[in-house]
Coordinates of C-alpha atoms in Angstrom, one line a residue:
E1 CA 161.5 7.7 -6.4
H2 CA 160.6 4.9 -8.0
L3 CA 157.4 3.3 -5.6
H4 CA 154.6 4.9 -7.6
E5 CA 156.1 2.3 -10.7
W6 CA 156.2 -0.6 -8.1
V7 CA 152.4 -0.2 -7.1
D8 CA 151.5 -0.3 -11.0
L9 CA 153.2 -3.3 -11.2
I10 CA 152.2 -5.2 -8.3
F11 CA 148.6 -3.3 -7.6
G12 CA 148.2 -1.3 -10.6
Y13 CA 147.3 -1.1 -14.5
K14 CA 150.5 -3.1 -15.3
Q15 CA 149.5 -6.2 -13.4
R16 CA 147.3 -7.2 -16.2
G17 CA 146.8 -7.0 -20.0
S18 CA 149.1 -5.6 -22.6
E19 CA 150.6 -3.0 -20.1
A20 CA 151.9 -6.3 -17.7
E21 CA 153.2 -7.8 -21.0
K22 CA 154.7 -4.8 -22.3
A23 CA 156.4 -4.7 -18.7
H24 CA 157.4 -8.2 -18.3
N25 CA 154.9 -8.8 -15.8
V26 CA 153.4 -12.0 -15.9
F27 CA 152.4 -14.7 -13.7
Y28 CA 151.2 -18.4 -14.3
H29 CA 147.6 -17.6 -15.2
L30 CA 146.1 -19.6 -12.2
T31 CA 147.7 -17.2 -9.9
Y32 CA 145.5 -14.5 -10.7
E33 CA 142.6 -13.6 -8.6
G34 CA 139.2 -14.6 -10.5
S35 CA 141.2 -16.8 -13.0
V36 CA 139.5 -20.3 -11.9
D37 CA 136.2 -21.3 -10.2
L38 CA 137.1 -23.9 -7.3
D39 CA 133.8 -24.3 -6.5
S40 CA 132.5 -25.7 -10.1
I41 CA 135.3 -28.6 -10.5
V42 CA 133.5 -32.0 -9.7
D43 CA 136.3 -34.0 -10.7
P44 CA 138.4 -34.4 -7.6
V45 CA 141.7 -35.2 -8.9
Q46 CA 141.7 -32.0 -11.4
R47 CA 140.4 -29.9 -8.1
H48 CA 143.5 -31.1 -6.2
A49 CA 146.0 -30.6 -8.9
I50 CA 144.6 -27.0 -9.2
E51 CA 144.5 -26.4 -6.1
T52 CA 148.4 -28.3 -5.9
Q53 CA 149.4 -25.6 -8.4
I54 CA 148.0 -22.8 -6.8
A55 CA 149.7 -23.6 -3.4
H56 CA 153.2 -23.7 -5.2
F57 CA 152.7 -20.5 -7.3
G58 CA 151.3 -18.4 -4.5
Q59 CA 148.8 -15.3 -5.3
T60 CA 148.9 -12.6 -7.4
P61 CA 147.4 -9.4 -5.1
S62 CA 144.1 -8.3 -6.3
Q63 CA 144.4 -5.5 -8.5
L64 CA 143.6 -2.5 -7.3
L65 CA 143.8 0.4 -9.6
T66 CA 143.6 0.4 -13.2
R67 CA 145.3 3.7 -13.9
A68 CA 148.8 4.4 -13.7
H69 CA 149.4 5.7 -9.9
P70 CA 151.2 9.2 -9.4
Q71 CA 154.6 9.7 -9.0
R72 CA 155.1 11.5 -5.3
N73 CA 157.8 13.9 -4.5
A74 CA 160.3 11.7 -2.5
L75 CA 161.7 12.8 0.7
P76 CA 165.8 13.2 0.9
R77 CA 167.8 10.6 1.6
P78 CA 169.5 11.1 5.2
Q79 CA 173.1 10.7 3.2
R80 CA 171.8 13.8 0.7
L81 CA 170.0 15.9 3.2
L82 CA 173.2 15.1 5.8
G83 CA 175.3 16.0 2.7
Q84 CA 173.5 19.4 1.8
I85 CA 173.8 20.6 5.8
M86 CA 177.6 20.0 6.0
G87 CA 178.0 21.2 2.5
A88 CA 176.0 24.3 3.6
K89 CA 177.7 24.8 7.1
A90 CA 181.4 24.5 5.3
A91 CA 180.5 26.9 2.8
G92 CA 179.3 29.3 5.8
E93 CA 182.4 28.9 7.6
S94 CA 184.7 29.9 4.9
A95 CA 182.7 32.4 4.1
N96 CA 183.0 33.7 7.5
V97 CA 187.2 33.2 7.6
A98 CA 187.6 35.4 4.1

C-alpha cells in the first residue's frame, strides 16, 4: 500500500531538496551522489578525511525519479484473502442450510 511512498523517499523526488526537507528525509551532505569531486582534492589529509566520512556515513542511492511514483493497486494480503474465501464459504453454507 505504501511502496510508492518508499520509492519517492529512496529513489524519487523526496530524496533531495525542499520535498526531502518536508519529509524529514535528509542525510549528511557527503552521502549524496556528486556532492564532492574527490579527484579535485589535492590535499591528501583532506581527501582521506572526506573518504573516511563517506565510508562511515554510507551513500545515498542515485536519484532516479523527479516526480511522484504512482500508487499501484495492492494485491490482497494472504490473511485477508483467506478471510474473504472462508467468509464466503461460511455465508454460502449458512444460505444452503436455511
